[in-house]
Amino acid sequence: MKLVVIDQSPPTHVVANQNTCFTFEKSMNFSVVSAEIDRLFGFEPLSLDDLANVWTKNRADLLIGALHPDAKTLTIIGDGVALDPHCSSVIRNAAKLLGVHCARRILLHGLLPDIWQTELRDMRGRIPSILYHGTTDAYLDHILAEGLRTDRPSNWENAGKDHVYMTATPQTAAFHARRTSDRCGGSPIVLACRKPWRLQADWDVENQLTLNPNVPSRDSMLLAKGAGLFASPSSVSRTAILEVLEPQLSVPVFNWTCRKRAGFIQRTLSWIQR
């Protein structure tokens, strides 16, 4: 990854892809910034607000973020399909290049923010061996008895059919768990699952990234890996469900209440049977 700088002031913002990391300071003449973004990434934001509020959706395949040099923290700007710090190689490489110690991500549940940080050591740049599924405890008894089945009716009209949807990061799964809970009742829960052998791109990735004319790549799995959003075309067995967690807004995962945790034998079987 190549670093591109057009001013020596401490940078406040970053735009990056697999090959290039561009930084700039927010008080710079934005027409100069926009021209450089166009040269490097192929689009021209009208202003910093336009970059943060419009192009984070139009180009969610990019890292678009705010830098806090004193705290050595990167805040990823974007919604549900923005790059995931846990498995995006773009974020990992940019963090190393910029000397960032952690990446902060924010997702809104109504007016309430869910804020979490991913330390540099946890930025793997690959699909993790444990993935997460958000749902409601109204379905928990059936899930623990039968696993996550692809032949069950979907909770969503336009998505979720014939697949089990999973995320690389538990807080992203919690976002979907809260939406499901609001729609279907019960309390939100997050299931930690052994990664299935076969994965496809998530429905949101396909529709908001792969089919987006502003995004150059048509590689669905590459885009899914960046966003940390996946779909299993096969059911997830009950053996593969390793933990049942109760998510809390802006609370580290290790402080979430764990309702159920698999023992050694089940964890071993989950590797063999996946």
PDB file of C-alpha atoms in Angstrom, residues 100-243:
ATOM      1  CA  VAL A 100      -2.882   3.607  14.133  1.00  0.00           C
ATOM      2  CA  HIS A 101      -3.359   1.498  17.271  1.00  0.00           C
ATOM      3  CA  CYS A 102      -7.104   0.862  16.950  1.00  0.00           C
ATOM      4  CA  ALA A 103     -10.077   1.380  14.648  1.00  0.00           C
ATOM      5  CA  ARG A 104     -13.435   2.635  15.911  1.00  0.00           C
ATOM      6  CA  ARG A 105     -16.729   1.690  14.297  1.00  0.00           C
ATOM      7  CA  ILE A 106     -20.180   3.126  14.991  1.00  0.00           C
ATOM      8  CA  LEU A 107     -23.619   1.722  14.113  1.00  0.00           C
ATOM      9  CA  LEU A 108     -26.855   3.401  15.143  1.00  0.00           C
ATOM     10  CA  HIS A 109     -29.818   1.628  16.733  1.00  0.00           C
ATOM     11  CA  GLY A 110     -32.495   4.300  16.467  1.00  0.00           C
ATOM     12  CA  LEU A 111     -30.874   7.344  18.063  1.00  0.00           C
ATOM     13  CA  LEU A 112     -28.520   5.255  20.208  1.00  0.00           C
ATOM     14  CA  PRO A 113     -24.965   4.637  18.980  1.00  0.00           C
ATOM     15  CA  ASP A 114     -23.185   1.316  19.326  1.00  0.00           C
ATOM     16  CA  ILE A 115     -19.481   2.173  19.426  1.00  0.00           C
ATOM     17  CA  TRP A 116     -16.649  -0.334  19.604  1.00  0.00           C
ATOM     18  CA  GLN A 117     -12.924  -0.461  18.977  1.00  0.00           C
ATOM     19  CA  THR A 118     -10.777  -3.077  17.257  1.00  0.00           C
ATOM     20  CA  GLU A 119      -7.145  -3.174  18.337  1.00  0.00           C
ATOM     21  CA  LEU A 120      -4.433  -3.469  15.696  1.00  0.00           C
ATOM     22  CA  ARG A 121      -3.543  -6.973  16.925  1.00  0.00           C
ATOM     23  CA  ASP A 122      -7.148  -8.047  16.199  1.00  0.00           C
ATOM     24  CA  MET A 123      -7.177  -6.700  12.622  1.00  0.00           C
ATOM     25  CA  ARG A 124      -6.673 -10.076  10.940  1.00  0.00           C
ATOM     26  CA  GLY A 125      -7.204  -9.111   7.312  1.00  0.00           C
ATOM     27  CA  ARG A 126      -8.985 -12.434   6.651  1.00  0.00           C
ATOM     28  CA  ILE A 127     -12.235 -14.257   7.388  1.00  0.00           C
ATOM     29  CA  PRO A 128     -12.122 -15.376  11.038  1.00  0.00           C
ATOM     30  CA  SER A 129     -12.791 -18.962  12.138  1.00  0.00           C
ATOM     31  CA  ILE A 130     -15.741 -17.812  14.291  1.00  0.00           C
ATOM     32  CA  LEU A 131     -18.632 -15.925  12.682  1.00  0.00           C
ATOM     33  CA  TYR A 132     -21.697 -14.361  14.312  1.00  0.00           C
ATOM     34  CA  HIS A 133     -25.426 -14.464  13.672  1.00  0.00           C
ATOM     35  CA  GLY A 134     -27.868 -11.961  15.165  1.00  0.00           C
ATOM     36  CA  THR A 135     -31.407 -13.006  16.015  1.00  0.00           C
ATOM     37  CA  THR A 136     -33.952 -12.924  18.848  1.00  0.00           C
ATOM     38  CA  ASP A 137     -34.329 -15.282  21.800  1.00  0.00           C
ATOM     39  CA  ALA A 138     -37.917 -15.896  20.677  1.00  0.00           C
ATOM     40  CA  TYR A 139     -36.352 -18.500  18.366  1.00  0.00           C
ATOM     41  CA  LEU A 140     -33.635 -19.743  20.713  1.00  0.00           C
ATOM     42  CA  ASP A 141     -35.223 -23.052  21.760  1.00  0.00           C
ATOM     43  CA  HIS A 142     -35.711 -24.078  18.119  1.00  0.00           C
ATOM     44  CA  ILE A 143     -32.179 -22.955  17.212  1.00  0.00           C
ATOM     45  CA  LEU A 144     -30.565 -24.929  20.032  1.00  0.00           C
ATOM     46  CA  ALA A 145     -32.579 -28.010  19.034  1.00  0.00           C
ATOM     47  CA  GLU A 146     -32.204 -27.759  15.240  1.00  0.00           C
ATOM     48  CA  GLY A 147     -29.423 -25.276  14.479  1.00  0.00           C
ATOM     49  CA  LEU A 148     -29.803 -22.393  12.019  1.00  0.00           C
ATOM     50  CA  ARG A 149     -31.782 -23.811   9.129  1.00  0.00           C
ATOM     51  CA  THR A 150     -31.993 -22.452   5.610  1.00  0.00           C
ATOM     52  CA  ASP A 151     -35.486 -23.870   5.068  1.00  0.00           C
ATOM     53  CA  ARG A 152     -37.085 -21.716   7.769  1.00  0.00           C
ATOM     54  CA  PRO A 153     -39.156 -18.642   6.741  1.00  0.00           C
ATOM     55  CA  SER A 154     -37.118 -15.448   6.551  1.00  0.00           C
ATOM     56  CA  ASN A 155     -37.681 -12.574   8.975  1.00  0.00           C
ATOM     57  CA  TRP A 156     -37.165 -10.142   6.089  1.00  0.00           C
ATOM     58  CA  GLU A 157     -39.304  -9.719   2.983  1.00  0.00           C
ATOM     59  CA  ASN A 158     -36.517  -9.150   0.455  1.00  0.00           C
ATOM     60  CA  ALA A 159     -33.599 -11.052   1.988  1.00  0.00           C
ATOM     61  CA  GLY A 160     -32.634 -14.008   4.103  1.00  0.00           C
ATOM     62  CA  LYS A 161     -34.198 -16.745   1.998  1.00  0.00           C
ATOM     63  CA  ASP A 162     -32.342 -20.075   1.761  1.00  0.00           C
ATOM     64  CA  HIS A 163     -29.220 -18.795   3.530  1.00  0.00           C
ATOM     65  CA  VAL A 164     -27.873 -18.223   7.035  1.00  0.00           C
ATOM     66  CA  TYR A 165     -26.403 -14.725   7.311  1.00  0.00           C
ATOM     67  CA  MET A 166     -23.280 -14.206   9.389  1.00  0.00           C
ATOM     68  CA  THR A 167     -20.851 -11.427  10.280  1.00  0.00           C
ATOM     69  CA  ALA A 168     -17.163 -11.255  11.154  1.00  0.00           C
ATOM     70  CA  THR A 169     -17.785  -8.972  14.137  1.00  0.00           C
ATOM     71  CA  PRO A 170     -20.270  -9.591  16.984  1.00  0.00           C
ATOM     72  CA  GLN A 171     -21.379  -5.938  17.170  1.00  0.00           C
ATOM     73  CA  THR A 172     -22.470  -6.057  13.526  1.00  0.00           C
ATOM     74  CA  ALA A 173     -24.490  -9.181  14.297  1.00  0.00           C
ATOM     75  CA  ALA A 174     -25.936  -7.334  17.306  1.00  0.00           C
ATOM     76  CA  PHE A 175     -27.132  -4.569  14.973  1.00  0.00           C
ATOM     77  CA  HIS A 176     -29.132  -7.147  13.004  1.00  0.00           C
ATOM     78  CA  ALA A 177     -30.265  -8.857  16.215  1.00  0.00           C
ATOM     79  CA  ARG A 178     -31.809  -5.601  17.465  1.00  0.00           C
ATOM     80  CA  ARG A 179     -33.612  -5.064  14.171  1.00  0.00           C
ATOM     81  CA  THR A 180     -34.970  -8.630  14.287  1.00  0.00           C
ATOM     82  CA  SER A 181     -36.018  -8.211  17.909  1.00  0.00           C
ATOM     83  CA  ASP A 182     -37.853  -4.965  17.105  1.00  0.00           C
ATOM     84  CA  ARG A 183     -39.664  -6.676  14.239  1.00  0.00           C
ATOM     85  CA  CYS A 184     -40.329 -10.139  15.662  1.00  0.00           C
ATOM     86  CA  GLY A 185     -40.315  -9.734  19.444  1.00  0.00           C
ATOM     87  CA  GLY A 186     -38.096 -11.226  22.098  1.00  0.00           C
ATOM     88  CA  SER A 187     -34.680  -9.932  23.168  1.00  0.00           C
ATOM     89  CA  PRO A 188     -31.683  -9.641  20.822  1.00  0.00           C
ATOM     90  CA  ILE A 189     -29.070 -12.382  20.998  1.00  0.00           C
ATOM     91  CA  VAL A 190     -25.845 -13.047  19.100  1.00  0.00           C
ATOM     92  CA  LEU A 191     -24.747 -16.592  18.260  1.00  0.00           C
ATOM     93  CA  ALA A 192     -21.032 -17.326  17.866  1.00  0.00           C
ATOM     94  CA  CYS A 193     -20.697 -20.075  15.250  1.00  0.00           C
ATOM     95  CA  ARG A 194     -17.920 -22.113  13.709  1.00  0.00           C
ATOM     96  CA  LYS A 195     -17.283 -20.807  10.194  1.00  0.00           C
ATOM     97  CA  PRO A 196     -18.968 -23.062   7.599  1.00  0.00           C
ATOM     98  CA  TRP A 197     -16.858 -24.557   4.819  1.00  0.00           C
ATOM     99  CA  ARG A 198     -18.903 -22.800   2.137  1.00  0.00           C
ATOM    100  CA  LEU A 199     -19.591 -19.086   2.260  1.00  0.00           C
ATOM    101  CA  GLN A 200     -21.115 -16.636  -0.185  1.00  0.00           C
ATOM    102  CA  ALA A 201     -21.558 -12.880  -0.160  1.00  0.00           C
ATOM    103  CA  ASP A 202     -24.268 -11.423   2.068  1.00  0.00           C
ATOM    104  CA  TRP A 203     -27.469 -10.095   0.472  1.00  0.00           C
ATOM    105  CA  ASP A 204     -26.556  -6.504   1.382  1.00  0.00           C
ATOM    106  CA  VAL A 205     -23.115  -6.926  -0.181  1.00  0.00           C
ATOM    107  CA  GLU A 206     -24.617  -8.233  -3.414  1.00  0.00           C
ATOM    108  CA  ASN A 207     -27.181  -5.446  -3.647  1.00  0.00           C
ATOM    109  CA  GLN A 208     -25.308  -2.469  -2.221  1.00  0.00           C
ATOM    110  CA  LEU A 209     -21.781  -3.242  -3.451  1.00  0.00           C
ATOM    111  CA  THR A 210     -21.571  -5.832  -6.237  1.00  0.00           C
ATOM    112  CA  LEU A 211     -24.495  -4.317  -8.153  1.00  0.00           C
ATOM    113  CA  ASN A 212     -23.497  -0.715  -7.379  1.00  0.00           C
ATOM    114  CA  PRO A 213     -22.297   0.957 -10.622  1.00  0.00           C
ATOM    115  CA  ASN A 214     -19.980   3.231  -8.597  1.00  0.00           C
ATOM    116  CA  VAL A 215     -18.012   0.255  -7.214  1.00  0.00           C
ATOM    117  CA  PRO A 216     -15.365  -0.974  -9.693  1.00  0.00           C
ATOM    118  CA  SER A 217     -15.074  -4.549  -8.377  1.00  0.00           C
ATOM    119  CA  ARG A 218     -17.602  -7.251  -9.234  1.00  0.00           C
ATOM    120  CA  ASP A 219     -15.883  -9.818  -7.001  1.00  0.00           C
ATOM    121  CA  SER A 220     -18.654 -10.514  -4.488  1.00  0.00           C
ATOM    122  CA  MET A 221     -16.522 -12.519  -2.070  1.00  0.00           C
ATOM    123  CA  LEU A 222     -13.738  -9.927  -2.074  1.00  0.00           C
ATOM    124  CA  LEU A 223     -16.323  -7.270  -1.216  1.00  0.00           C
ATOM    125  CA  ALA A 224     -17.927  -9.542   1.399  1.00  0.00           C
ATOM    126  CA  LYS A 225     -14.563 -10.124   3.060  1.00  0.00           C
ATOM    127  CA  GLY A 226     -13.987  -6.382   3.274  1.00  0.00           C
ATOM    128  CA  ALA A 227     -17.400  -5.752   4.818  1.00  0.00           C
ATOM    129  CA  GLY A 228     -17.293  -8.859   7.018  1.00  0.00           C
ATOM    130  CA  LEU A 229     -20.755  -9.948   5.808  1.00  0.00           C
ATOM    131  CA  PHE A 230     -21.367 -13.510   4.625  1.00  0.00           C
ATOM    132  CA  ALA A 231     -24.093 -16.002   3.725  1.00  0.00           C
ATOM    133  CA  SER A 232     -23.982 -19.750   4.253  1.00  0.00           C
ATOM    134  CA  PRO A 233     -25.996 -21.662   1.635  1.00  0.00           C
ATOM    135  CA  SER A 234     -26.118 -24.611   4.050  1.00  0.00           C
ATOM    136  CA  SER A 235     -27.734 -24.866   7.457  1.00  0.00           C
ATOM    137  CA  VAL A 236     -25.536 -24.354  10.524  1.00  0.00           C
ATOM    138  CA  SER A 237     -25.811 -27.343  12.864  1.00  0.00           C
ATOM    139  CA  ARG A 238     -26.510 -26.911  16.548  1.00  0.00           C
ATOM    140  CA  THR A 239     -23.042 -28.369  17.225  1.00  0.00           C
ATOM    141  CA  ALA A 240     -21.476 -25.403  15.403  1.00  0.00           C
ATOM    142  CA  ILE A 241     -23.164 -22.878  17.735  1.00  0.00           C
ATOM    143  CA  LEU A 242     -20.474 -22.218  20.344  1.00  0.00           C
ATOM    144  CA  GLU A 243     -21.919 -19.326  22.370  1.00  0.00           C
TER     145      GLU A 243
END
